[in-house]
Coordinates of C-alpha atoms and ligand atoms in Angstrom, one line a residue:
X1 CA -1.9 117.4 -128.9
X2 CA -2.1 117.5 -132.8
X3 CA -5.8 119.3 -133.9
X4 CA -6.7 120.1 -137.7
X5 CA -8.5 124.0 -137.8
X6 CA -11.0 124.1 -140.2
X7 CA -11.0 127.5 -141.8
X8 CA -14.9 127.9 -142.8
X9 CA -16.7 131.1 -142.2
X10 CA -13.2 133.0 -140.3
X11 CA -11.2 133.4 -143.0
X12 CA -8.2 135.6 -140.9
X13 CA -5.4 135.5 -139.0
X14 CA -6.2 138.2 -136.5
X15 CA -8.3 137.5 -133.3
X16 CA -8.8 134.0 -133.8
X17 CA -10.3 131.6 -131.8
X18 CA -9.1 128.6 -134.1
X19 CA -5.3 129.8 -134.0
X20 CA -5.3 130.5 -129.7
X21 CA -4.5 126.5 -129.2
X22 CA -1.0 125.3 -127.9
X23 CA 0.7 122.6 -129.6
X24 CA 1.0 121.1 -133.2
X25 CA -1.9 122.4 -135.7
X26 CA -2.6 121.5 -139.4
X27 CA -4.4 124.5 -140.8
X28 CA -6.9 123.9 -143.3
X29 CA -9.7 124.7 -146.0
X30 CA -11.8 122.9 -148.0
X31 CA -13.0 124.5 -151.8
X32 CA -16.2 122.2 -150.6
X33 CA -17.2 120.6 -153.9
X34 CA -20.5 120.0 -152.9
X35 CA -21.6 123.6 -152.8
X36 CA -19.2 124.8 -156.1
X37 CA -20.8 121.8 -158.2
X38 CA -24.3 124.3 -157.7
X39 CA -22.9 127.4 -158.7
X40 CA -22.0 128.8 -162.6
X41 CA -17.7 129.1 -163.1
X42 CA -18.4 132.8 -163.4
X43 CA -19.8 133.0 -159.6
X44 CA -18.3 136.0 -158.2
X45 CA -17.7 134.9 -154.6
X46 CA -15.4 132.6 -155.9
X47 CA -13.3 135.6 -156.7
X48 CA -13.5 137.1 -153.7
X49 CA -13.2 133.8 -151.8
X50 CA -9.9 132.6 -153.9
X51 CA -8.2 135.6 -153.1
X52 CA -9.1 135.6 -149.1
X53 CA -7.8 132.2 -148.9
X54 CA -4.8 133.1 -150.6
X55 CA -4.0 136.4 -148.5
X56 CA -4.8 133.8 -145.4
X57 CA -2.2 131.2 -146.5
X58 CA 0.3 133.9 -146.7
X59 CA -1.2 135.9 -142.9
X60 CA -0.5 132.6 -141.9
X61 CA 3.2 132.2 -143.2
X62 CA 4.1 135.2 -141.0
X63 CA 3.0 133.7 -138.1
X64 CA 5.0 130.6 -138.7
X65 CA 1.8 128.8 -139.9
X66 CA 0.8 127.2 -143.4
X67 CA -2.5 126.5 -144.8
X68 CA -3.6 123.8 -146.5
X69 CA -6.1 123.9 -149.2
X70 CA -8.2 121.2 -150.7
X71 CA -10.9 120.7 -153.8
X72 CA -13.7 117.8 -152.9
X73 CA -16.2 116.4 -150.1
X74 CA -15.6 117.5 -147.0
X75 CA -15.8 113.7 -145.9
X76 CA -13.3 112.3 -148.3
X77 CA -10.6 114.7 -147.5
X78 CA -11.1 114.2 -143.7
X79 CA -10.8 110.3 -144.6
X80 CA -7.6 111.2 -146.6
X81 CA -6.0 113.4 -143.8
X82 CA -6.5 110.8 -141.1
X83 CA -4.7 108.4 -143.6
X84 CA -1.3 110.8 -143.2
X85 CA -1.2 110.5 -139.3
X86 CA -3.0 110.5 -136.0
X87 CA -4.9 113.8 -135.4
X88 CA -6.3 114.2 -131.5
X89 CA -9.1 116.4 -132.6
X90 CA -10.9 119.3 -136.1
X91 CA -11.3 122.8 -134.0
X92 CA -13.9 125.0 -136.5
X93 CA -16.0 127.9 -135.2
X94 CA -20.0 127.4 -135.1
X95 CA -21.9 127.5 -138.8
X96 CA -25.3 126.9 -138.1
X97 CA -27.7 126.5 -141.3
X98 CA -29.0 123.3 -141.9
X99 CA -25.8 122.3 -144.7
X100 CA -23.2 122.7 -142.2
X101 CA -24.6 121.4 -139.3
X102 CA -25.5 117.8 -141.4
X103 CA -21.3 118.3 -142.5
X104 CA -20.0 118.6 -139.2
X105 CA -22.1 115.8 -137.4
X106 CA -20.3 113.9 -140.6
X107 CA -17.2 114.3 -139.5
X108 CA -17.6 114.0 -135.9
X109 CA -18.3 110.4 -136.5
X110 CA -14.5 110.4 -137.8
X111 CA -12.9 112.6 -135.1
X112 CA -13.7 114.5 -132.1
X113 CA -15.4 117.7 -132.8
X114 CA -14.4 121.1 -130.8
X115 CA -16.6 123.9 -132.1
X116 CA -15.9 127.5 -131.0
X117 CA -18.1 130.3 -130.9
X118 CA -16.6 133.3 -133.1
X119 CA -19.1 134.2 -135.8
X120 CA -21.7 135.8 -134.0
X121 CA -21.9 138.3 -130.5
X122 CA -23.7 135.7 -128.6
X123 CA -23.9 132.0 -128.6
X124 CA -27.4 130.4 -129.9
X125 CA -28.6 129.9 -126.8
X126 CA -26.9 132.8 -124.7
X127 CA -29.5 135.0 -125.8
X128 CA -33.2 132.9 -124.5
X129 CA -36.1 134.2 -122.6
X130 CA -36.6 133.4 -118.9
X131 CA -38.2 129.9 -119.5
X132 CA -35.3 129.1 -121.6
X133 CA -37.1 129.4 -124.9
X134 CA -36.0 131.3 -127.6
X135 CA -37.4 135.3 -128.6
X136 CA -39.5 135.6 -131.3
X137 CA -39.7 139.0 -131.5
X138 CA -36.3 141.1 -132.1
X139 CA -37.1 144.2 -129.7
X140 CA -37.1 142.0 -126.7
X141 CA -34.2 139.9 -128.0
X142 CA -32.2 143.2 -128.0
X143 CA -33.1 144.8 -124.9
X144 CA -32.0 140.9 -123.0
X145 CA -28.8 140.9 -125.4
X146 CA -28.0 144.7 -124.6
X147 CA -28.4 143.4 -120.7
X148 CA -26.0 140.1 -121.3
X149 CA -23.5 142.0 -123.3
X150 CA -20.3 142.7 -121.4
X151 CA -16.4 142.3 -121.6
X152 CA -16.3 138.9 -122.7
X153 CA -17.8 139.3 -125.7
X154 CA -14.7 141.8 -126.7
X155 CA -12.0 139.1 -126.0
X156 CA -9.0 139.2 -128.2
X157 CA -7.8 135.9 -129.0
X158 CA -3.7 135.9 -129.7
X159 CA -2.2 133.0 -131.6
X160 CA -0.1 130.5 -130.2
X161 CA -0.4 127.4 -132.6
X162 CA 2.7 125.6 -133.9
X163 CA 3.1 124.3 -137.7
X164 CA 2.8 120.8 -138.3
X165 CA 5.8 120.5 -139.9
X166 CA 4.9 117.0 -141.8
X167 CA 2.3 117.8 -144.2
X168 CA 3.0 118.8 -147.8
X169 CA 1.1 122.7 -148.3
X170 CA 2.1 122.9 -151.7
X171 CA -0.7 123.2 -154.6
X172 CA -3.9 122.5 -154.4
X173 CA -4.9 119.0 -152.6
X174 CA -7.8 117.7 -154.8
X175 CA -9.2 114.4 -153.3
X176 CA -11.7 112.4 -155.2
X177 CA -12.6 109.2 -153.2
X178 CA -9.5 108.6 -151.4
X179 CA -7.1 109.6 -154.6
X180 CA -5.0 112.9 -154.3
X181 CA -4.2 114.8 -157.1
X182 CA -2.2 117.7 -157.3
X183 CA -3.4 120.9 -159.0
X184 CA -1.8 124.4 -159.3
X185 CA -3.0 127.3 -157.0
X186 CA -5.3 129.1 -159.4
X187 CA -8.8 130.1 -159.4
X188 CA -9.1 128.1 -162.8
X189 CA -8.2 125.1 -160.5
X190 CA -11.8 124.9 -159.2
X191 CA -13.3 125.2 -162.4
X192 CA -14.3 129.1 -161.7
X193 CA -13.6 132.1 -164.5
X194 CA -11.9 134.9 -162.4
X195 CA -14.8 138.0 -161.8
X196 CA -14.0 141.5 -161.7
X197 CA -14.6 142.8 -158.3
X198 CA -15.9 146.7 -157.3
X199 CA -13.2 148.8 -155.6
X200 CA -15.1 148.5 -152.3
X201 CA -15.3 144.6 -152.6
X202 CA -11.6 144.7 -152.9
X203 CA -11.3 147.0 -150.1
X204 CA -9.3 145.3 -146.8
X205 CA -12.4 145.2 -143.6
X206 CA -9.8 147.8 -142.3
X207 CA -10.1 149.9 -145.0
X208 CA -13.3 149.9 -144.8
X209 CA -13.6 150.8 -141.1
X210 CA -11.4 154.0 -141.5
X211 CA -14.1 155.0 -143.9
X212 CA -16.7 154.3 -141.9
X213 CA -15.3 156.1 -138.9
X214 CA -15.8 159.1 -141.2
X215 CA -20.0 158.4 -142.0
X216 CA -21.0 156.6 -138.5
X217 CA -21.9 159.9 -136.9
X218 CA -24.3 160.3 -139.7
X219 CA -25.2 156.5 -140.1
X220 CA -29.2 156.3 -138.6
X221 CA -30.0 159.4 -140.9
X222 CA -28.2 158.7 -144.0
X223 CA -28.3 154.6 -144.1
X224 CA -31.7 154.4 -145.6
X225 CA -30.5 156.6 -148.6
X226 CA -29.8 154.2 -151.6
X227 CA -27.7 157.0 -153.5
X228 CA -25.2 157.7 -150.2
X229 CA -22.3 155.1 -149.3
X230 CA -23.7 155.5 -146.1
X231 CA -23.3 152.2 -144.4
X232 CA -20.3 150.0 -143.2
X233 CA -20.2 147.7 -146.4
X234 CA -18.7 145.0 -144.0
X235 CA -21.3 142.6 -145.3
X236 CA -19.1 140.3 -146.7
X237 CA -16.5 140.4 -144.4
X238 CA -19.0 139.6 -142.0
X239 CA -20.0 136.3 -143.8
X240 CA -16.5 135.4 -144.2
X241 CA -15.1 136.0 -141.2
X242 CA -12.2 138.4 -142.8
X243 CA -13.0 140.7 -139.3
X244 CA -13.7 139.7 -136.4
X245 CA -17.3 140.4 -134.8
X246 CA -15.2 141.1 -131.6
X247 CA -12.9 143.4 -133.3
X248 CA -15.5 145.1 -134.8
X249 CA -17.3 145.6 -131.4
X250 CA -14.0 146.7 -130.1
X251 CA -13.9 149.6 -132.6
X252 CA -17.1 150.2 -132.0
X253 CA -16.8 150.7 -128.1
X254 CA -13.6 153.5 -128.9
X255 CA -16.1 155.2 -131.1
X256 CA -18.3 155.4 -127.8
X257 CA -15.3 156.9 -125.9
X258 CA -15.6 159.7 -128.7
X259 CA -19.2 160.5 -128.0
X260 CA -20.1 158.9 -131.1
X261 CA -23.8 157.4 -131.0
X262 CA -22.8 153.3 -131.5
X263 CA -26.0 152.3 -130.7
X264 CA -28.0 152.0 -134.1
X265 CA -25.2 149.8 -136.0
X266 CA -24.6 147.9 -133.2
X267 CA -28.5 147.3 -133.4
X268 CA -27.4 146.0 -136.4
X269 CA -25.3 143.5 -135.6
X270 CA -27.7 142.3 -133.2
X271 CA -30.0 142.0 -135.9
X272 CA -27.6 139.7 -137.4
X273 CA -27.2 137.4 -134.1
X274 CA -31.3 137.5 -134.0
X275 CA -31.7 135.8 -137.4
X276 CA -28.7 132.9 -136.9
X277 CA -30.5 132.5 -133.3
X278 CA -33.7 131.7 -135.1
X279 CA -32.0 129.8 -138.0
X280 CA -30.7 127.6 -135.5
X281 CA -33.4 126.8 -133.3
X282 CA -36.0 126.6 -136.0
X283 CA -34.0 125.4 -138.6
X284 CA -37.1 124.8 -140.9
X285 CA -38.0 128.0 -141.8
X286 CA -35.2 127.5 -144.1
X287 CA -38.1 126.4 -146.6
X288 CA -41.4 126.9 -144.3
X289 CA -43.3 129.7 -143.4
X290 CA -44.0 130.5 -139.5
X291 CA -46.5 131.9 -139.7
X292 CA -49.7 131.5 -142.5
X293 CA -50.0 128.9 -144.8
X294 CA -49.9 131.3 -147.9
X295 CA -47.4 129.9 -150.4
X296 CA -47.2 132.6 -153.2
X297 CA -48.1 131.7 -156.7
X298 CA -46.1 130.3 -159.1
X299 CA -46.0 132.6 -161.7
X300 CA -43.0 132.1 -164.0
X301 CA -43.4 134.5 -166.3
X302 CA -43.3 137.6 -163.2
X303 CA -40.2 135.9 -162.2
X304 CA -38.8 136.4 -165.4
X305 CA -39.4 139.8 -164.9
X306 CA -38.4 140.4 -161.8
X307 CA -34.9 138.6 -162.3
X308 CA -34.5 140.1 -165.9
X309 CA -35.3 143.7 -164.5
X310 CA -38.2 144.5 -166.6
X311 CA -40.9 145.0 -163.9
X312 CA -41.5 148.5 -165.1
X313 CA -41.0 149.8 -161.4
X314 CA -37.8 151.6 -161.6
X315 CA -36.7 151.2 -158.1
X316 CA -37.2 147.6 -158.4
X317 CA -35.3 147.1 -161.8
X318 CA -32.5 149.1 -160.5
X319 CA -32.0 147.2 -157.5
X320 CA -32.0 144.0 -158.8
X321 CA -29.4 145.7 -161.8
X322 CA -27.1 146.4 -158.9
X323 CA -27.4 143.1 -158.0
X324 CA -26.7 141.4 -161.3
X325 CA -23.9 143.5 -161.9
X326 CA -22.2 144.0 -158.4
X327 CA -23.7 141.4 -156.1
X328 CA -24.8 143.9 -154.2
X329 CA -27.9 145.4 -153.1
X330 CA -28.6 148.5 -150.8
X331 CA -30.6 147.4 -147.7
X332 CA -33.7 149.4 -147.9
X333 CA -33.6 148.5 -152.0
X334 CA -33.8 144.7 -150.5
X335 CA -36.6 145.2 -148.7
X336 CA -38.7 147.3 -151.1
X337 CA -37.8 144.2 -153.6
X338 CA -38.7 142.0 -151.3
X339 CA -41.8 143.3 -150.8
X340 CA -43.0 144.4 -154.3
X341 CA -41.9 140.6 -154.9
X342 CA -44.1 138.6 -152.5
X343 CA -47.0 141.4 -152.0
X344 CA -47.4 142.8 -155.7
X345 CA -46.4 140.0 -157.6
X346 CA -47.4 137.7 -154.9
X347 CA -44.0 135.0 -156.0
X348 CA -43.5 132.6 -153.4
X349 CA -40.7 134.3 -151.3
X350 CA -38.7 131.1 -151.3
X351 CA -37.9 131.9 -155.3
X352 CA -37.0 135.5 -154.2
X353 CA -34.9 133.8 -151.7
X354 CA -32.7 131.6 -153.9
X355 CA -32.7 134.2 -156.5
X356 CA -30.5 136.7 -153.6
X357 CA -29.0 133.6 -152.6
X358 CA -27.4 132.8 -156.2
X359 CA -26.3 137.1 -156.7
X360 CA -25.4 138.5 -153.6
X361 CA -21.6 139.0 -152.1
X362 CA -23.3 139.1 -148.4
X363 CA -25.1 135.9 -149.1
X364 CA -25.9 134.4 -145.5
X365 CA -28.7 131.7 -145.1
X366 CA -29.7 133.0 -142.0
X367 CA -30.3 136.5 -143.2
X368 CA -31.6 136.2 -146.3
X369 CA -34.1 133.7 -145.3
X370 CA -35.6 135.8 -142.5
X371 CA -35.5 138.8 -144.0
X372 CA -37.5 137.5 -147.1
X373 CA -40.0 135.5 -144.2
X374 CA -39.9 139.2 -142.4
X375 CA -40.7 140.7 -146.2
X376 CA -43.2 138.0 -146.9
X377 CA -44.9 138.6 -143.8
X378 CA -44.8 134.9 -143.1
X379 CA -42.0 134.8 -141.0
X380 CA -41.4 135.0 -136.8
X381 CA -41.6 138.6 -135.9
X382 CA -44.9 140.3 -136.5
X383 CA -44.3 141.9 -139.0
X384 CA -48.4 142.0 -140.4
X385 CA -48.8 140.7 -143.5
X386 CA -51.0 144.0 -144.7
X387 CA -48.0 145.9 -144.2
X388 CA -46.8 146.7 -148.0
X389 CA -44.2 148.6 -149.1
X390 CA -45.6 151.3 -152.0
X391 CA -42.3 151.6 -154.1
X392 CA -43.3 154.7 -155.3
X393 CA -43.6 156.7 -152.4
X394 CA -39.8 154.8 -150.9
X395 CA -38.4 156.4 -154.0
X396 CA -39.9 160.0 -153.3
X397 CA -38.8 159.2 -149.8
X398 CA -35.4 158.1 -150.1
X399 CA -34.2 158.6 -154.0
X400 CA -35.7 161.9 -154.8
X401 CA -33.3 163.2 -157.3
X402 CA -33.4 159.6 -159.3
X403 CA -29.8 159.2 -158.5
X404 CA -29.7 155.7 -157.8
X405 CA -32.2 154.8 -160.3
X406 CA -30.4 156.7 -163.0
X407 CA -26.9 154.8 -161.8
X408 CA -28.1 151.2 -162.5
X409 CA -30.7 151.9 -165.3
X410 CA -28.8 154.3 -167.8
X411 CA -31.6 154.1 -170.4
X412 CA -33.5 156.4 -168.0
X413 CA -30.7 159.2 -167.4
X414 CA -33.2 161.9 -169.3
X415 CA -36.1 160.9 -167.6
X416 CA -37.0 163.6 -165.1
X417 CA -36.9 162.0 -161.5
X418 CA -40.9 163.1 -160.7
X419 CA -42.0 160.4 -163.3
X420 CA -39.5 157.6 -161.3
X421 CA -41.8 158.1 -158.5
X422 CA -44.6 158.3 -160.0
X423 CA -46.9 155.4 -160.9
X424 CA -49.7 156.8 -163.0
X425 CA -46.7 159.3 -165.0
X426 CA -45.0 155.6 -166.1
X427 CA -48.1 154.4 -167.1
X428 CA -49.1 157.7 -169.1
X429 CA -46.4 158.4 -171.0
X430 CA -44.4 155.3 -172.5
X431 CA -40.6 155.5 -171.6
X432 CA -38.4 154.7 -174.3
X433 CA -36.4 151.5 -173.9
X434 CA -38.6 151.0 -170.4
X435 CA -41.7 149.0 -169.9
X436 CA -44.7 149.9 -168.1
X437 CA -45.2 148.7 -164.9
X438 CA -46.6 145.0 -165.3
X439 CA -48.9 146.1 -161.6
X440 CA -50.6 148.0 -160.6
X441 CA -49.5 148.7 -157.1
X442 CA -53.2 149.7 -155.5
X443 CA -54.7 146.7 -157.2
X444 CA -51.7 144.3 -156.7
X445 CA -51.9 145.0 -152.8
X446 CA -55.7 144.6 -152.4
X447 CA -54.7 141.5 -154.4
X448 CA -52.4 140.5 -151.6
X449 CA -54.2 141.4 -148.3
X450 CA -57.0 139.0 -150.2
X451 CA -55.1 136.1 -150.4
X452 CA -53.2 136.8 -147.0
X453 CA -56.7 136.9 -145.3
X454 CA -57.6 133.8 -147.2
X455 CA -54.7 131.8 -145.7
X456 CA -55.0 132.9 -142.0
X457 CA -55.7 130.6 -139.7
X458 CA -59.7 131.1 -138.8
X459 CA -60.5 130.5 -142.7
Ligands
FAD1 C1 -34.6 140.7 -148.5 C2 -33.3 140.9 -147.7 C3 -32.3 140.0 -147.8 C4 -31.1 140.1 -147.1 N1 -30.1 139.2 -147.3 C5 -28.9 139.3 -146.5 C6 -27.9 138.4 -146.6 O1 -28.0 137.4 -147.4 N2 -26.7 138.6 -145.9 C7 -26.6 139.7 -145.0 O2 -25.6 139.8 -144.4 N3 -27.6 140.5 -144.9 C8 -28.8 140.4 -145.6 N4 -29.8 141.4 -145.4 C9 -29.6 142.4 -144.4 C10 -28.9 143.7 -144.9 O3 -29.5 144.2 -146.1 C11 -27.4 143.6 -145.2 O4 -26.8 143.0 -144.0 C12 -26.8 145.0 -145.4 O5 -27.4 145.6 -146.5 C13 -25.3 144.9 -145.6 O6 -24.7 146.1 -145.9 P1 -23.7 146.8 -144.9 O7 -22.7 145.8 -144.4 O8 -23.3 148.1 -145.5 O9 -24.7 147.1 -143.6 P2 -24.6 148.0 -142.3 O10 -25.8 148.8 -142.3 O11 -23.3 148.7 -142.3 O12 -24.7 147.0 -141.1 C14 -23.6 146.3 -140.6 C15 -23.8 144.9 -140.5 O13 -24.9 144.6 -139.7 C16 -25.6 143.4 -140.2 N5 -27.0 143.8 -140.6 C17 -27.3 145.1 -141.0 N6 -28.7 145.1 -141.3 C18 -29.1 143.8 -141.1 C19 -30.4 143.2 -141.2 N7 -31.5 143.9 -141.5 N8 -30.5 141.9 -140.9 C20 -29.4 141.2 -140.5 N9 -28.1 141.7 -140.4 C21 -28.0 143.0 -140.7 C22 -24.8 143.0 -141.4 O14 -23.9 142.0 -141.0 C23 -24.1 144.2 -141.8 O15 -22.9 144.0 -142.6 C24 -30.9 141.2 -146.2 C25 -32.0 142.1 -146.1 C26 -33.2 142.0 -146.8 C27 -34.3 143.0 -146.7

């Protein structure tokens, strides 16, 4: 049996389902061309991606493996490849928004298909209620997944693939059509400008861990704390696969033995199984609200403001300042920018969407779009639409001393940490090199609940 493995969202050697086949095996990935040609050379991910692939073609190596690597459409280079000998079957684990799922029915028409289940904790359809529908609502998702959870989902896949000694894994295989050129290994190779990455962005998932075994006794208190490193940071790691969801969960069950409290993060993760479940099943909501018909309006010029981080709300600005600059973005900040930007500014949450989607490190479809419909108040769980964060009040709570604030915006250092928190203080006395806030947040929110009620149903 010859199979191709299709390196997509498990970028690792370790506890892979892909690698856990006998026979002869052409490892592979694919710099798809059709998602680079949207994205500016100085994307970040790139970095981060480039150098993953790299540290997986030389995992590989050790295990008597090689990786192949290839710039252009998914569908050309599958055409190429079955032009250099007979392959039985593509083995890839399950990617499930809307993109990938049109890509891999693509190439099924050229070869049989095997897709495994390693991204997520549960299958897309493991999780249902009893008529075989899927949850809405993530409490009740979570009490059935805590209830289905068991050993299985903590197997540890060895690898026993062979190389498929005739294929050439030099350079960079870039296919146009059915031509193959040859290009160097270099990030510059794909057309991208090499980015400089944060320390913890070029820490290893196990790194990472070893930290976090340190904080998770402290995780449900601390985690909403924007100043405090108080979370797992395994985001991206997550989204690329570079640790394994079952490895995590196995580190997670020997914190248990140690009479550490798991439950919250692995809430968490859950979370993240809830939102591919309902990517998958309803994959419209990539663009289309649940629930309302409320669209937002399309105000350009609070965009501008928003994504230029000259809102006037400090919280706000320095959130989306971490973003710009780190591609990354603390949760809670996420949400109260999510919120301030569909309920105060009232910006259709599909532009707040793509705006996360083009910045952050983390970037998952499924995520980020339910958590902006969860923001948005438009989205599956009932999350009522007159719920509005006050961004003022979120920074008394959880940035008291201004320490976040005064991290990303610098031109507020001086600025005593009262007036951060403090809408009617910003609006009195004019900050230098800061604007005033362009809402009011009382108005902006009667505003909001106005047009909400407008668009329910009964009107
Ligand atoms: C508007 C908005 C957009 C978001 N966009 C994304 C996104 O594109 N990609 C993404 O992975 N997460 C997204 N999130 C969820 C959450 O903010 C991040 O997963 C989290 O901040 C990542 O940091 P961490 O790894 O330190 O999290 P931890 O607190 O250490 O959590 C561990 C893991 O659990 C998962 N997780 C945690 N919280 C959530 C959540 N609320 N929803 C889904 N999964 C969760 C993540 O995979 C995370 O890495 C978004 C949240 C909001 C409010």
């Amino acid at each position: 049996m010859r199979r191709i493995l299709w390196f997509r969202r498990d970028l690792r050697v370790d506890d892979n389902p892909l690698l856990s086949f006998e026979g002869e095996v052409l490892p592979l990935f694919i710099f798809d061309t059709t998602i680079l040609e949207k994205l500016p050379p100085s994307d970040r991910r790139l970095t981060f991606i480039f150098h993953t692939v790299m540290k997986l073609k030389e995992d590989l190596h050790i295990i008597g493996l090689d990786l192949a690597i290839f710039y252009g459409k998914p569908t050309d280079i599958f055409d190429w490849i079955l032009t250099t000998g007979s392959y039985h079957e593509v083995c890839a684990s399950g990617d499930y928004d809307s993109y990938a799922l049109e890509r891999d029915r693509d190439i099924s028409l050229k070869l049989p298909f095997n897709l495994l289940h390693d991204t997520y904790i549960f299958k897309p359809d493991e999780v249902l209620k009893k008529d075989g529908t899927p949850y809405l609502v993530f409490t009740p998702f979570y009490n059935c997944a805590k209830k289905l959870f068991q050993r299985e989902h903590l197997t540890h896949y060895p690898h026993t693939a062979q190389k498929l000694v005739a294929f050439d894994y030099e350079g960079l295989h870039c296919i146009g059509g059915d031509t193959l050129t040859k290009r160097p290994l270099l990030l510059e190779s794909i057309r991208f400008e090499p980015q400089s990455l944060t320390l913890q962005q070029q820490m290893s998932p196990q790194e990472k861990l070893a930290l976090f075994a340190t904080k998770i006794e402290t995780y449900t208190n601390a985690r909403d704390f924007m100043a405090l490193d108080a979370t797992s940071a395994l985001g991206i790691d997550l989204r690329f696969g570079t640790i394994s969801i079952r490895a995590l969960l196995r580190w997670l069950s020997e914190q248990k033995k140690n009479k550490v409290d798991t439950e919250p993060f692995f809430r968490q993760l859950v979370f993240r199984d809830f939102y591919a479940m309902l990517l998958y099943h309803f994959p419209h909501l990539a663009l289309e609200n649940f629930r309302y018909s409320f669209k937002g309006l399309e105000d350009k010029e609070k965009f501008e403001a928003f994504t230029t981080t000259r809102t006037g709300v400090p919280i706000v600005d320095a959130g989306i300042r971490q973003l710009l600059e780190t591609g990354e973005m603390h949760n809670r900040v996420r949400m109260i920018c999510a919120s301030f930007f569909t309920k105060n500014l009232l910006l259709p949450w599909q532009w707040g969407e793509r705006f996360f989607a083009q910045h952050l490190m983390d970037y998952d479809a499924a995520s980020n779009i339910l958590s902006w419909q969860w923001s948005a108040g438009t989205g599956v769980d009932p999350q009522p639409y007159f719920r509005i964060f006050n961004p003022y009040t979120q920074t008394k709570r959880f940035d008291k001393e201004g320490t976040y604030i005064k991290k990303y915006l610098p031109q507020l250092a001086q600025t005593p940490a009262k007036f951060l928190a403090d809408e009617a203080l910003l609006r009195q006395y004019n900050l230098a090199q800061y604007p005033s806030p362009i809402v009011e947040h009382s108005a902006s929110s009667k505003r909001a609940l106005e047009y909400f009620r407008l668009s329910m149903p009964e009107n």
